[in-house]
């Protein structure tokens, strides 16, 4: 499924099989998660993607062939390809353990063709082994929704009372991780979305309500997954002194101005950008120990446009995943 021009639906296309360059794997894709970032690319809220582009950065498949010098994974081994697809390894960010901020970074399904396809190539250094016990479809959302959510959770710090604003693919995973870590989770959804609030309580949230509501207790930290700027001051208003409020999305509508007093008391606003390979290794190791269970809505690859629209409209719980073997 390719994006030829932004603000247009994806198109089903037959492309020549890609060939792995030095250090790259050729991967037979079995499943690919659908992420809100894919919508931001489609809608041109993120500019200058590679065009035409195969989107998708939560890719699960098996190694079909290896390019020159690629020896990390065996043929047939199951691997995952995340958003971070390449870094220069030399800039000041890479040199200080912050490759997620690399000036020259290239991203899967944005600068590099991704996983809305039967075959993909990826730099083996940025791939992860997929833990046994996760079927392909259940593993796919771990690769961005899980991984970048995990990085956001680390940035929030030790917060015991954790607010999750927007309870979609990422929050449904993070809620389980947070409860496993002994935190108390407060889930915020669109007003009146009782089904999602029930879903959140079922995953261990102690309280679930509308993002307009004040929680029953102050929050020690919050992660804002929804791309709505007004949620940032809303989360600050719900927070205790010292709380960090982290935006986990790559794009957000403008944040309205707010009185300094809701930031005062060492509260902080921040963002999380991308992932490091270390985040990935930690999270892939942690997920089966929680154990994180992902709830997925599966679509055939050629129905990627329907999956994206369902994501836009909030029509499913958990995560959407494209299954390459379905349909056709
Ligand atoms: Zn993503
Ligand atoms: Zn760099």
PDB file of C-alpha atoms and ligand atoms in Angstrom:
ATOM      1  CA  UNK A   1       0.000   0.000   0.000  1.00  0.00           C
ATOM      2  CA  UNK A   2       1.687   3.182  -1.113  1.00  0.00           C
ATOM      3  CA  UNK A   3       1.261   6.879  -0.417  1.00  0.00           C
ATOM      4  CA  UNK A   4       1.809   8.776  -3.650  1.00  0.00           C
ATOM      5  CA  UNK A   5       0.705  12.207  -2.453  1.00  0.00           C
ATOM      6  CA  UNK A   6      -0.204  13.466   1.000  1.00  0.00           C
ATOM      7  CA  UNK A   7      -3.910  14.058   1.726  1.00  0.00           C
ATOM      8  CA  UNK A   8      -4.819  11.194  -0.603  1.00  0.00           C
ATOM      9  CA  UNK A   9      -5.749   7.622   0.285  1.00  0.00           C
ATOM     10  CA  UNK A  10      -3.121   4.913  -0.016  1.00  0.00           C
ATOM     11  CA  UNK A  11      -3.139   2.869  -3.203  1.00  0.00           C
ATOM     12  CA  UNK A  12      -2.614  -0.859  -3.668  1.00  0.00           C
ATOM     13  CA  UNK A  13       0.404  -1.358  -5.929  1.00  0.00           C
ATOM     14  CA  UNK A  14       2.681  -4.107  -7.149  1.00  0.00           C
ATOM     15  CA  UNK A  15       6.307  -3.123  -6.531  1.00  0.00           C
ATOM     16  CA  UNK A  16       9.482  -4.999  -7.415  1.00  0.00           C
ATOM     17  CA  UNK A  17      10.869  -7.013  -4.508  1.00  0.00           C
ATOM     18  CA  UNK A  18      13.324  -4.795  -2.598  1.00  0.00           C
ATOM     19  CA  UNK A  19      16.856  -6.086  -2.287  1.00  0.00           C
ATOM     20  CA  UNK A  20      18.821  -5.830   0.967  1.00  0.00           C
ATOM     21  CA  UNK A  21      21.926  -3.637   0.827  1.00  0.00           C
ATOM     22  CA  UNK A  22      24.987  -4.091   3.058  1.00  0.00           C
ATOM     23  CA  UNK A  23      23.926  -4.606   6.673  1.00  0.00           C
ATOM     24  CA  UNK A  24      20.262  -4.877   5.744  1.00  0.00           C
ATOM     25  CA  UNK A  25      17.688  -7.636   6.068  1.00  0.00           C
ATOM     26  CA  UNK A  26      15.024  -8.578   3.594  1.00  0.00           C
ATOM     27  CA  UNK A  27      11.952  -9.293   5.687  1.00  0.00           C
ATOM     28  CA  UNK A  28       8.820 -11.210   4.710  1.00  0.00           C
ATOM     29  CA  UNK A  29       6.254  -9.084   6.530  1.00  0.00           C
ATOM     30  CA  UNK A  30       3.452 -10.843   8.347  1.00  0.00           C
ATOM     31  CA  UNK A  31       1.878  -7.970  10.287  1.00  0.00           C
ATOM     32  CA  UNK A  32       2.268  -4.198  10.615  1.00  0.00           C
ATOM     33  CA  UNK A  33       0.735  -1.990  13.258  1.00  0.00           C
ATOM     34  CA  UNK A  34      -1.139   1.181  12.333  1.00  0.00           C
ATOM     35  CA  UNK A  35      -0.026   4.266  14.267  1.00  0.00           C
ATOM     36  CA  UNK A  36      -1.382   7.773  14.633  1.00  0.00           C
ATOM     37  CA  UNK A  37       1.903   8.987  13.150  1.00  0.00           C
ATOM     38  CA  UNK A  38       0.850   7.278   9.892  1.00  0.00           C
ATOM     39  CA  UNK A  39      -2.224   9.533   9.927  1.00  0.00           C
ATOM     40  CA  UNK A  40      -0.078  12.611  10.594  1.00  0.00           C
ATOM     41  CA  UNK A  41       2.006  11.692   7.521  1.00  0.00           C
ATOM     42  CA  UNK A  42      -1.103  11.063   5.419  1.00  0.00           C
ATOM     43  CA  UNK A  43      -2.654  14.353   6.526  1.00  0.00           C
ATOM     44  CA  UNK A  44       0.583  16.323   5.854  1.00  0.00           C
ATOM     45  CA  UNK A  45       0.910  17.325   9.508  1.00  0.00           C
ATOM     46  CA  UNK A  46       4.378  15.817   9.078  1.00  0.00           C
ATOM     47  CA  UNK A  47       6.033  17.208   5.990  1.00  0.00           C
ATOM     48  CA  UNK A  48       8.448  15.896   3.382  1.00  0.00           C
ATOM     49  CA  UNK A  49       8.006  12.132   3.565  1.00  0.00           C
ATOM     50  CA  UNK A  50       9.725  10.004   0.946  1.00  0.00           C
ATOM     51  CA  UNK A  51       7.275   9.760  -1.970  1.00  0.00           C
ATOM     52  CA  UNK A  52       6.005   7.403  -3.095  1.00  0.00           C
ATOM     53  CA  UNK A  53       6.129   5.849   0.364  1.00  0.00           C
ATOM     54  CA  UNK A  54       5.257   2.504   1.868  1.00  0.00           C
ATOM     55  CA  UNK A  55       4.080   3.584   5.357  1.00  0.00           C
ATOM     56  CA  UNK A  56       4.220   1.496   8.517  1.00  0.00           C
ATOM     57  CA  UNK A  57       6.732   1.366  11.351  1.00  0.00           C
ATOM     58  CA  UNK A  58       5.554  -1.472  13.573  1.00  0.00           C
ATOM     59  CA  UNK A  59       6.681  -4.268  11.298  1.00  0.00           C
ATOM     60  CA  UNK A  60       6.761  -7.937  12.268  1.00  0.00           C
ATOM     61  CA  UNK A  61       8.105 -10.541   9.856  1.00  0.00           C
ATOM     62  CA  UNK A  62      10.711 -13.196   9.274  1.00  0.00           C
ATOM     63  CA  UNK A  63      14.165 -12.831   7.802  1.00  0.00           C
ATOM     64  CA  UNK A  64      14.028 -13.911   4.144  1.00  0.00           C
ATOM     65  CA  UNK A  65      17.560 -12.889   3.151  1.00  0.00           C
ATOM     66  CA  UNK A  66      20.481 -10.885   4.477  1.00  0.00           C
ATOM     67  CA  UNK A  67      22.618  -8.331   2.666  1.00  0.00           C
ATOM     68  CA  UNK A  68      26.395  -8.256   2.733  1.00  0.00           C
ATOM     69  CA  UNK A  69      27.739  -8.360   6.291  1.00  0.00           C
ATOM     70  CA  UNK A  70      24.318  -8.728   7.946  1.00  0.00           C
ATOM     71  CA  UNK A  71      24.759 -11.532  10.454  1.00  0.00           C
ATOM     72  CA  UNK A  72      22.738 -10.583  13.527  1.00  0.00           C
ATOM     73  CA  UNK A  73      19.673 -12.646  12.694  1.00  0.00           C
ATOM     74  CA  UNK A  74      19.281 -16.086  11.130  1.00  0.00           C
ATOM     75  CA  UNK A  75      17.151 -16.792   8.078  1.00  0.00           C
ATOM     76  CA  UNK A  76      13.592 -17.502   9.216  1.00  0.00           C
ATOM     77  CA  UNK A  77      14.021 -15.669  12.538  1.00  0.00           C
ATOM     78  CA  UNK A  78      11.181 -13.400  13.599  1.00  0.00           C
ATOM     79  CA  UNK A  79      12.148  -9.726  13.806  1.00  0.00           C
ATOM     80  CA  UNK A  80      10.487  -6.386  14.434  1.00  0.00           C
ATOM     81  CA  UNK A  81      11.262  -3.090  12.725  1.00  0.00           C
ATOM     82  CA  UNK A  82      10.500   0.103  14.672  1.00  0.00           C
ATOM     83  CA  UNK A  83      10.223   3.793  13.760  1.00  0.00           C
ATOM     84  CA  UNK A  84      13.947   4.547  14.239  1.00  0.00           C
ATOM     85  CA  UNK A  85      15.447   3.107  11.044  1.00  0.00           C
ATOM     86  CA  UNK A  86      18.899   4.656  10.851  1.00  0.00           C
ATOM     87  CA  UNK A  87      21.155   7.148  12.638  1.00  0.00           C
ATOM     88  CA  UNK A  88      24.545   8.607  11.728  1.00  0.00           C
ATOM     89  CA  UNK A  89      26.131   7.442  14.975  1.00  0.00           C
ATOM     90  CA  UNK A  90      28.391  10.509  15.071  1.00  0.00           C
ATOM     91  CA  UNK A  91      26.382  13.664  15.854  1.00  0.00           C
ATOM     92  CA  UNK A  92      26.383  15.183  19.352  1.00  0.00           C
ATOM     93  CA  UNK A  93      23.127  13.403  20.186  1.00  0.00           C
ATOM     94  CA  UNK A  94      24.266   9.956  19.037  1.00  0.00           C
ATOM     95  CA  UNK A  95      27.583  10.465  20.819  1.00  0.00           C
ATOM     96  CA  UNK A  96      25.787  11.123  24.100  1.00  0.00           C
ATOM     97  CA  UNK A  97      23.374   8.174  24.125  1.00  0.00           C
ATOM     98  CA  UNK A  98      20.496  10.167  22.646  1.00  0.00           C
ATOM     99  CA  UNK A  99      20.224   8.687  19.183  1.00  0.00           C
ATOM    100  CA  UNK A 100      16.467   9.318  19.318  1.00  0.00           C
ATOM    101  CA  UNK A 101      17.381  12.992  18.716  1.00  0.00           C
ATOM    102  CA  UNK A 102      19.904  12.332  15.914  1.00  0.00           C
ATOM    103  CA  UNK A 103      20.018  15.219  13.431  1.00  0.00           C
ATOM    104  CA  UNK A 104      20.288  12.848  10.487  1.00  0.00           C
ATOM    105  CA  UNK A 105      17.966  10.091  11.716  1.00  0.00           C
ATOM    106  CA  UNK A 106      15.834   8.281   9.165  1.00  0.00           C
ATOM    107  CA  UNK A 107      12.510   6.834  10.130  1.00  0.00           C
ATOM    108  CA  UNK A 108      10.745   3.712   8.948  1.00  0.00           C
ATOM    109  CA  UNK A 109       7.570   4.366   6.992  1.00  0.00           C
ATOM    110  CA  UNK A 110       8.563   8.037   6.558  1.00  0.00           C
ATOM    111  CA  UNK A 111      12.093   8.381   5.144  1.00  0.00           C
ATOM    112  CA  UNK A 112      12.433   4.644   4.447  1.00  0.00           C
ATOM    113  CA  UNK A 113       9.762   2.323   3.038  1.00  0.00           C
ATOM    114  CA  UNK A 114       7.968   0.506   5.842  1.00  0.00           C
ATOM    115  CA  UNK A 115       5.731  -2.435   6.536  1.00  0.00           C
ATOM    116  CA  UNK A 116       2.421  -1.842   4.726  1.00  0.00           C
ATOM    117  CA  UNK A 117       3.796  -4.410   2.288  1.00  0.00           C
ATOM    118  CA  UNK A 118       4.588  -8.058   1.764  1.00  0.00           C
ATOM    119  CA  UNK A 119       8.359  -7.462   1.799  1.00  0.00           C
ATOM    120  CA  UNK A 120      10.529  -4.818   3.460  1.00  0.00           C
ATOM    121  CA  UNK A 121      14.216  -4.110   3.944  1.00  0.00           C
ATOM    122  CA  UNK A 122      15.663  -2.789   7.198  1.00  0.00           C
ATOM    123  CA  UNK A 123      19.062  -2.046   8.731  1.00  0.00           C
ATOM    124  CA  UNK A 124      19.618  -5.033  11.008  1.00  0.00           C
ATOM    125  CA  UNK A 125      21.171  -2.860  13.742  1.00  0.00           C
ATOM    126  CA  UNK A 126      17.777  -1.240  14.354  1.00  0.00           C
ATOM    127  CA  UNK A 127      15.700  -4.441  14.356  1.00  0.00           C
ATOM    128  CA  UNK A 128      14.572  -6.323  17.460  1.00  0.00           C
ATOM    129  CA  UNK A 129      13.944 -10.005  18.074  1.00  0.00           C
ATOM    130  CA  UNK A 130      10.240 -10.617  18.765  1.00  0.00           C
ATOM    131  CA  UNK A 131       9.594 -12.372  22.095  1.00  0.00           C
ATOM    132  CA  UNK A 132       8.187 -15.897  21.853  1.00  0.00           C
ATOM    133  CA  UNK A 133       4.614 -16.187  22.965  1.00  0.00           C
ATOM    134  CA  UNK A 134       3.426 -13.142  21.035  1.00  0.00           C
ATOM    135  CA  UNK A 135       1.582 -13.948  17.809  1.00  0.00           C
ATOM    136  CA  UNK A 136       2.651 -11.581  15.011  1.00  0.00           C
ATOM    137  CA  UNK A 137      -0.472  -9.413  15.243  1.00  0.00           C
ATOM    138  CA  UNK A 138      -0.175  -9.020  19.023  1.00  0.00           C
ATOM    139  CA  UNK A 139       3.537  -8.218  18.774  1.00  0.00           C
ATOM    140  CA  UNK A 140       3.212  -5.421  16.195  1.00  0.00           C
ATOM    141  CA  UNK A 141       1.806  -2.730  18.549  1.00  0.00           C
ATOM    142  CA  UNK A 142       4.680  -3.291  20.967  1.00  0.00           C
ATOM    143  CA  UNK A 143       7.033  -1.734  18.411  1.00  0.00           C
ATOM    144  CA  UNK A 144       5.776   1.850  18.586  1.00  0.00           C
ATOM    145  CA  UNK A 145       2.679   2.121  20.763  1.00  0.00           C
ATOM    146  CA  UNK A 146       4.529   0.106  23.406  1.00  0.00           C
ATOM    147  CA  UNK A 147       8.056   1.282  22.896  1.00  0.00           C
ATOM    148  CA  UNK A 148       7.585   5.017  22.618  1.00  0.00           C
ATOM    149  CA  UNK A 149       4.990   4.854  25.389  1.00  0.00           C
ATOM    150  CA  UNK A 150       7.619   3.146  27.511  1.00  0.00           C
ATOM    151  CA  UNK A 151      10.084   5.951  26.844  1.00  0.00           C
ATOM    152  CA  UNK A 152       7.389   8.466  27.838  1.00  0.00           C
ATOM    153  CA  UNK A 153       6.799   6.550  31.069  1.00  0.00           C
ATOM    154  CA  UNK A 154      10.509   6.772  31.891  1.00  0.00           C
ATOM    155  CA  UNK A 155      10.427  10.534  31.291  1.00  0.00           C
ATOM    156  CA  UNK A 156       7.496  10.923  33.685  1.00  0.00           C
ATOM    157  CA  UNK A 157       9.716   9.497  36.419  1.00  0.00           C
ATOM    158  CA  UNK A 158       8.606   7.822  39.610  1.00  0.00           C
ATOM    159  CA  UNK A 159       5.037   9.186  39.572  1.00  0.00           C
ATOM    160  CA  UNK A 160       2.827   6.955  41.688  1.00  0.00           C
ATOM    161  CA  UNK A 161      -0.479   8.443  40.528  1.00  0.00           C
ATOM    162  CA  UNK A 162      -0.185   8.401  36.739  1.00  0.00           C
ATOM    163  CA  UNK A 163      -2.636  10.077  34.357  1.00  0.00           C
ATOM    164  CA  UNK A 164      -3.017   8.714  30.803  1.00  0.00           C
ATOM    165  CA  UNK A 165      -4.786  11.166  28.475  1.00  0.00           C
ATOM    166  CA  UNK A 166      -6.195   9.429  25.392  1.00  0.00           C
ATOM    167  CA  UNK A 167      -6.671   5.718  25.934  1.00  0.00           C
ATOM    168  CA  UNK A 168      -5.701   4.165  22.593  1.00  0.00           C
ATOM    169  CA  UNK A 169      -3.033   1.772  21.381  1.00  0.00           C
ATOM    170  CA  UNK A 170      -0.223   3.186  23.475  1.00  0.00           C
ATOM    171  CA  UNK A 171      -2.123   3.820  26.713  1.00  0.00           C
ATOM    172  CA  UNK A 172      -3.684   0.359  26.738  1.00  0.00           C
ATOM    173  CA  UNK A 173      -0.164  -1.109  26.807  1.00  0.00           C
ATOM    174  CA  UNK A 174       1.307   1.459  29.202  1.00  0.00           C
ATOM    175  CA  UNK A 175      -1.544   1.015  31.652  1.00  0.00           C
ATOM    176  CA  UNK A 176      -0.526  -2.625  32.090  1.00  0.00           C
ATOM    177  CA  UNK A 177       3.158  -1.729  32.487  1.00  0.00           C
ATOM    178  CA  UNK A 178       2.373   1.008  35.018  1.00  0.00           C
ATOM    179  CA  UNK A 179       0.146  -1.248  37.120  1.00  0.00           C
ATOM    180  CA  UNK A 180       2.877  -3.911  37.011  1.00  0.00           C
ATOM    181  CA  UNK A 181       5.284  -1.302  38.397  1.00  0.00           C
ATOM    182  CA  UNK A 182       2.902  -0.627  41.277  1.00  0.00           C
ATOM    183  CA  UNK A 183       1.614   2.707  40.009  1.00  0.00           C
ATOM    184  CA  UNK A 184      -2.004   3.860  40.253  1.00  0.00           C
ATOM    185  CA  UNK A 185      -3.447   4.688  36.839  1.00  0.00           C
ATOM    186  CA  UNK A 186      -6.057   7.350  36.090  1.00  0.00           C
ATOM    187  CA  UNK A 187      -7.373   7.104  32.509  1.00  0.00           C
ATOM    188  CA  UNK A 188      -8.863  10.054  30.617  1.00  0.00           C
ATOM    189  CA  UNK A 189     -10.950   9.600  27.464  1.00  0.00           C
ATOM    190  CA  UNK A 190     -13.200  11.674  25.229  1.00  0.00           C
ATOM    191  CA  UNK A 191     -16.259  12.832  27.105  1.00  0.00           C
ATOM    192  CA  UNK A 192     -18.935  10.149  27.264  1.00  0.00           C
ATOM    193  CA  UNK A 193     -16.728   7.343  25.903  1.00  0.00           C
ATOM    194  CA  UNK A 194     -17.851   4.893  28.530  1.00  0.00           C
ATOM    195  CA  UNK A 195     -16.762   1.862  26.522  1.00  0.00           C
ATOM    196  CA  UNK A 196     -13.139   3.004  26.544  1.00  0.00           C
ATOM    197  CA  UNK A 197     -13.372   3.951  30.219  1.00  0.00           C
ATOM    198  CA  UNK A 198     -14.585   0.433  30.974  1.00  0.00           C
ATOM    199  CA  UNK A 199     -11.730  -0.954  28.860  1.00  0.00           C
ATOM    200  CA  UNK A 200      -9.234   1.090  30.921  1.00  0.00           C
ATOM    201  CA  UNK A 201     -10.660  -0.157  34.221  1.00  0.00           C
ATOM    202  CA  UNK A 202     -10.450  -3.717  32.883  1.00  0.00           C
ATOM    203  CA  UNK A 203      -6.720  -3.207  32.304  1.00  0.00           C
ATOM    204  CA  UNK A 204      -6.133  -2.047  35.854  1.00  0.00           C
ATOM    205  CA  UNK A 205      -6.885   1.672  35.848  1.00  0.00           C
ATOM    206  CA  UNK A 206      -8.168   2.664  39.271  1.00  0.00           C
ATOM    207  CA  UNK A 207     -10.279   5.477  37.834  1.00  0.00           C
ATOM    208  CA  UNK A 208     -11.439   6.342  34.317  1.00  0.00           C
ATOM    209  CA  UNK A 209     -13.335   9.419  33.215  1.00  0.00           C
ATOM    210  CA  UNK A 210     -13.521  12.296  30.783  1.00  0.00           C
ATOM    211  CA  UNK A 211     -10.488  14.501  30.132  1.00  0.00           C
ATOM    212  CA  UNK A 212     -12.677  17.464  31.152  1.00  0.00           C
ATOM    213  CA  UNK A 213     -13.096  15.986  34.612  1.00  0.00           C
ATOM    214  CA  UNK A 214     -10.870  16.425  37.627  1.00  0.00           C
ATOM    215  CA  UNK A 215      -9.552  13.058  38.869  1.00  0.00           C
ATOM    216  CA  UNK A 216     -10.433  12.043  42.454  1.00  0.00           C
ATOM    217  CA  UNK A 217      -6.814  12.706  43.487  1.00  0.00           C
ATOM    218  CA  UNK A 218      -3.993  14.858  42.131  1.00  0.00           C
ATOM    219  CA  UNK A 219      -1.665  13.206  39.619  1.00  0.00           C
ATOM    220  CA  UNK A 220       2.076  12.847  40.198  1.00  0.00           C
ATOM    221  CA  UNK A 221       2.669  12.697  36.454  1.00  0.00           C
ATOM    222  CA  UNK A 222       0.812  12.340  33.180  1.00  0.00           C
ATOM    223  CA  UNK A 223       1.331  11.212  29.615  1.00  0.00           C
ATOM    224  CA  UNK A 224      -0.752  12.879  26.919  1.00  0.00           C
ATOM    225  CA  UNK A 225      -1.260  10.516  23.978  1.00  0.00           C
ATOM    226  CA  UNK A 226      -4.084  12.390  22.256  1.00  0.00           C
ATOM    227  CA  UNK A 227      -2.918  15.010  19.742  1.00  0.00           C
ATOM    228  CA  UNK A 228      -4.960  17.777  21.397  1.00  0.00           C
ATOM    229  CA  UNK A 229      -2.914  20.691  22.787  1.00  0.00           C
ATOM    230  CA  UNK A 230      -5.549  21.763  25.364  1.00  0.00           C
ATOM    231  CA  UNK A 231      -4.924  18.494  27.203  1.00  0.00           C
ATOM    232  CA  UNK A 232      -1.488  19.738  28.294  1.00  0.00           C
ATOM    233  CA  UNK A 233      -2.791  22.523  30.582  1.00  0.00           C
ATOM    234  CA  UNK A 234      -5.697  20.226  31.548  1.00  0.00           C
ATOM    235  CA  UNK A 235      -3.180  17.658  32.789  1.00  0.00           C
ATOM    236  CA  UNK A 236      -1.195  20.356  34.604  1.00  0.00           C
ATOM    237  CA  UNK A 237      -4.363  21.477  36.390  1.00  0.00           C
ATOM    238  CA  UNK A 238      -4.933  17.892  37.538  1.00  0.00           C
ATOM    239  CA  UNK A 239      -1.354  17.512  38.768  1.00  0.00           C
ATOM    240  CA  UNK A 240       0.400  17.741  42.101  1.00  0.00           C
ATOM    241  CA  UNK A 241       3.572  19.759  42.716  1.00  0.00           C
ATOM    242  CA  UNK A 242       6.617  18.253  41.028  1.00  0.00           C
ATOM    243  CA  UNK A 243       4.571  16.440  38.367  1.00  0.00           C
ATOM    244  CA  UNK A 244       5.866  16.028  34.847  1.00  0.00           C
ATOM    245  CA  UNK A 245       3.381  16.115  31.985  1.00  0.00           C
ATOM    246  CA  UNK A 246       4.784  14.479  28.843  1.00  0.00           C
ATOM    247  CA  UNK A 247       3.326  14.618  25.346  1.00  0.00           C
ATOM    248  CA  UNK A 248       3.962  11.288  23.609  1.00  0.00           C
ATOM    249  CA  UNK A 249       2.820  12.232  20.115  1.00  0.00           C
ATOM    250  CA  UNK A 250       4.912  13.499  17.205  1.00  0.00           C
ATOM    251  CA  UNK A 251       2.329  16.172  16.377  1.00  0.00           C
ATOM    252  CA  UNK A 252      -0.128  18.101  18.523  1.00  0.00           C
ATOM    253  CA  UNK A 253      -2.533  20.984  17.958  1.00  0.00           C
ATOM    254  CA  UNK A 254      -1.475  24.285  19.558  1.00  0.00           C
ATOM    255  CA  UNK A 255      -1.278  24.408  23.317  1.00  0.00           C
ATOM    256  CA  UNK A 256      -3.409  27.301  24.602  1.00  0.00           C
ATOM    257  CA  UNK A 257      -1.838  29.809  26.977  1.00  0.00           C
ATOM    258  CA  UNK A 258      -2.336  29.178  30.656  1.00  0.00           C
ATOM    259  CA  UNK A 259      -1.650  30.954  33.954  1.00  0.00           C
ATOM    260  CA  UNK A 260       1.795  30.421  35.401  1.00  0.00           C
ATOM    261  CA  UNK A 261       0.329  29.252  38.691  1.00  0.00           C
ATOM    262  CA  UNK A 262      -0.604  25.851  37.192  1.00  0.00           C
ATOM    263  CA  UNK A 263       3.048  25.290  36.227  1.00  0.00           C
ATOM    264  CA  UNK A 264       4.445  26.677  39.459  1.00  0.00           C
ATOM    265  CA  UNK A 265       5.551  24.195  42.120  1.00  0.00           C
ATOM    266  CA  UNK A 266       8.156  22.509  39.929  1.00  0.00           C
ATOM    267  CA  UNK A 267       5.616  21.088  37.557  1.00  0.00           C
ATOM    268  CA  UNK A 268       7.063  20.549  34.063  1.00  0.00           C
ATOM    269  CA  UNK A 269       5.823  20.073  30.523  1.00  0.00           C
ATOM    270  CA  UNK A 270       7.817  17.989  28.060  1.00  0.00           C
ATOM    271  CA  UNK A 271       7.745  15.804  25.009  1.00  0.00           C
ATOM    272  CA  UNK A 272       9.091  12.417  24.029  1.00  0.00           C
ATOM    273  CA  UNK A 273      10.712  12.007  20.635  1.00  0.00           C
ATOM    274  CA  UNK A 274      11.282   8.709  18.867  1.00  0.00           C
ATOM    275  CA  UNK A 275      13.184   5.910  20.603  1.00  0.00           C
ATOM    276  CA  UNK A 276      16.666   4.656  21.216  1.00  0.00           C
ATOM    277  CA  UNK A 277      17.633   1.057  20.574  1.00  0.00           C
ATOM    278  CA  UNK A 278      18.175   0.752  24.298  1.00  0.00           C
ATOM    279  CA  UNK A 279      14.525   1.692  24.973  1.00  0.00           C
ATOM    280  CA  UNK A 280      13.554  -1.045  22.557  1.00  0.00           C
ATOM    281  CA  UNK A 281      15.742  -3.684  24.150  1.00  0.00           C
ATOM    282  CA  UNK A 282      14.461  -2.826  27.632  1.00  0.00           C
ATOM    283  CA  UNK A 283      10.834  -2.806  26.614  1.00  0.00           C
ATOM    284  CA  UNK A 284      10.973  -5.993  24.515  1.00  0.00           C
ATOM    285  CA  UNK A 285      12.477  -7.692  27.549  1.00  0.00           C
ATOM    286  CA  UNK A 286       9.888  -6.214  29.935  1.00  0.00           C
ATOM    287  CA  UNK A 287       6.716  -6.831  27.898  1.00  0.00           C
ATOM    288  CA  UNK A 288       6.521 -10.625  28.384  1.00  0.00           C
ATOM    289  CA  UNK A 289       7.291 -10.276  32.107  1.00  0.00           C
ATOM    290  CA  UNK A 290       4.327  -7.951  32.784  1.00  0.00           C
ATOM    291  CA  UNK A 291       2.910  -9.709  30.704  1.00  0.00           C
ATOM    292  CA  UNK A 292       1.573  -7.063  28.332  1.00  0.00           C
ATOM    293  CA  UNK A 293      -1.467  -8.297  26.399  1.00  0.00           C
ATOM    294  CA  UNK A 294      -2.320  -6.240  23.351  1.00  0.00           C
ATOM    295  CA  UNK A 295      -5.869  -5.972  22.073  1.00  0.00           C
ATOM    296  CA  UNK A 296      -5.830  -5.681  18.302  1.00  0.00           C
ATOM    297  CA  UNK A 297      -8.300  -5.117  15.480  1.00  0.00           C
ATOM    298  CA  UNK A 298      -6.929  -6.929  12.448  1.00  0.00           C
ATOM    299  CA  UNK A 299      -7.435  -5.717   8.863  1.00  0.00           C
ATOM    300  CA  UNK A 300      -6.213  -7.194   5.584  1.00  0.00           C
ATOM    301  CA  UNK A 301      -3.271  -5.221   4.159  1.00  0.00           C
ATOM    302  CA  UNK A 302      -5.337  -3.881   1.275  1.00  0.00           C
ATOM    303  CA  UNK A 303      -7.801  -2.358   3.758  1.00  0.00           C
ATOM    304  CA  UNK A 304      -5.167  -0.061   5.248  1.00  0.00           C
ATOM    305  CA  UNK A 305      -7.271   3.004   4.356  1.00  0.00           C
ATOM    306  CA  UNK A 306     -10.203   1.625   6.353  1.00  0.00           C
ATOM    307  CA  UNK A 307      -7.913   0.885   9.309  1.00  0.00           C
ATOM    308  CA  UNK A 308      -6.582   4.460   9.200  1.00  0.00           C
ATOM    309  CA  UNK A 309     -10.078   5.963   9.072  1.00  0.00           C
ATOM    310  CA  UNK A 310     -11.219   3.738  11.946  1.00  0.00           C
ATOM    311  CA  UNK A 311      -8.211   4.996  13.928  1.00  0.00           C
ATOM    312  CA  UNK A 312      -9.107   8.593  13.096  1.00  0.00           C
ATOM    313  CA  UNK A 313     -12.681   8.052  14.302  1.00  0.00           C
ATOM    314  CA  UNK A 314     -11.732   5.985  17.368  1.00  0.00           C
ATOM    315  CA  UNK A 315     -13.796   3.018  16.159  1.00  0.00           C
ATOM    316  CA  UNK A 316     -11.845   0.239  17.868  1.00  0.00           C
ATOM    317  CA  UNK A 317     -10.298  -0.506  21.248  1.00  0.00           C
ATOM    318  CA  UNK A 318      -6.556  -1.000  21.547  1.00  0.00           C
ATOM    319  CA  UNK A 319      -4.523  -1.102  18.335  1.00  0.00           C
ATOM    320  CA  UNK A 320      -5.132  -1.671  14.619  1.00  0.00           C
ATOM    321  CA  UNK A 321      -2.875  -4.125  12.805  1.00  0.00           C
ATOM    322  CA  UNK A 322      -2.601  -4.991   9.129  1.00  0.00           C
ATOM    323  CA  UNK A 323      -2.264  -8.700   8.431  1.00  0.00           C
ATOM    324  CA  UNK A 324      -0.453  -9.420   5.201  1.00  0.00           C
ATOM    325  CA  UNK A 325      -1.710 -13.009   4.952  1.00  0.00           C
ATOM    326  CA  UNK A 326      -5.393 -11.999   5.139  1.00  0.00           C
ATOM    327  CA  UNK A 327      -7.343 -11.166   2.013  1.00  0.00           C
ATOM    328  CA  UNK A 328      -5.316 -10.947  -1.185  1.00  0.00           C
TER     329      UNK A 328
HETATM  330 ZN1  LIG B   1       4.196   5.069  15.776  1.00  0.00          ZN
HETATM  331 ZN1  LIG B   2      23.262  11.173  15.126  1.00  0.00          ZN
END
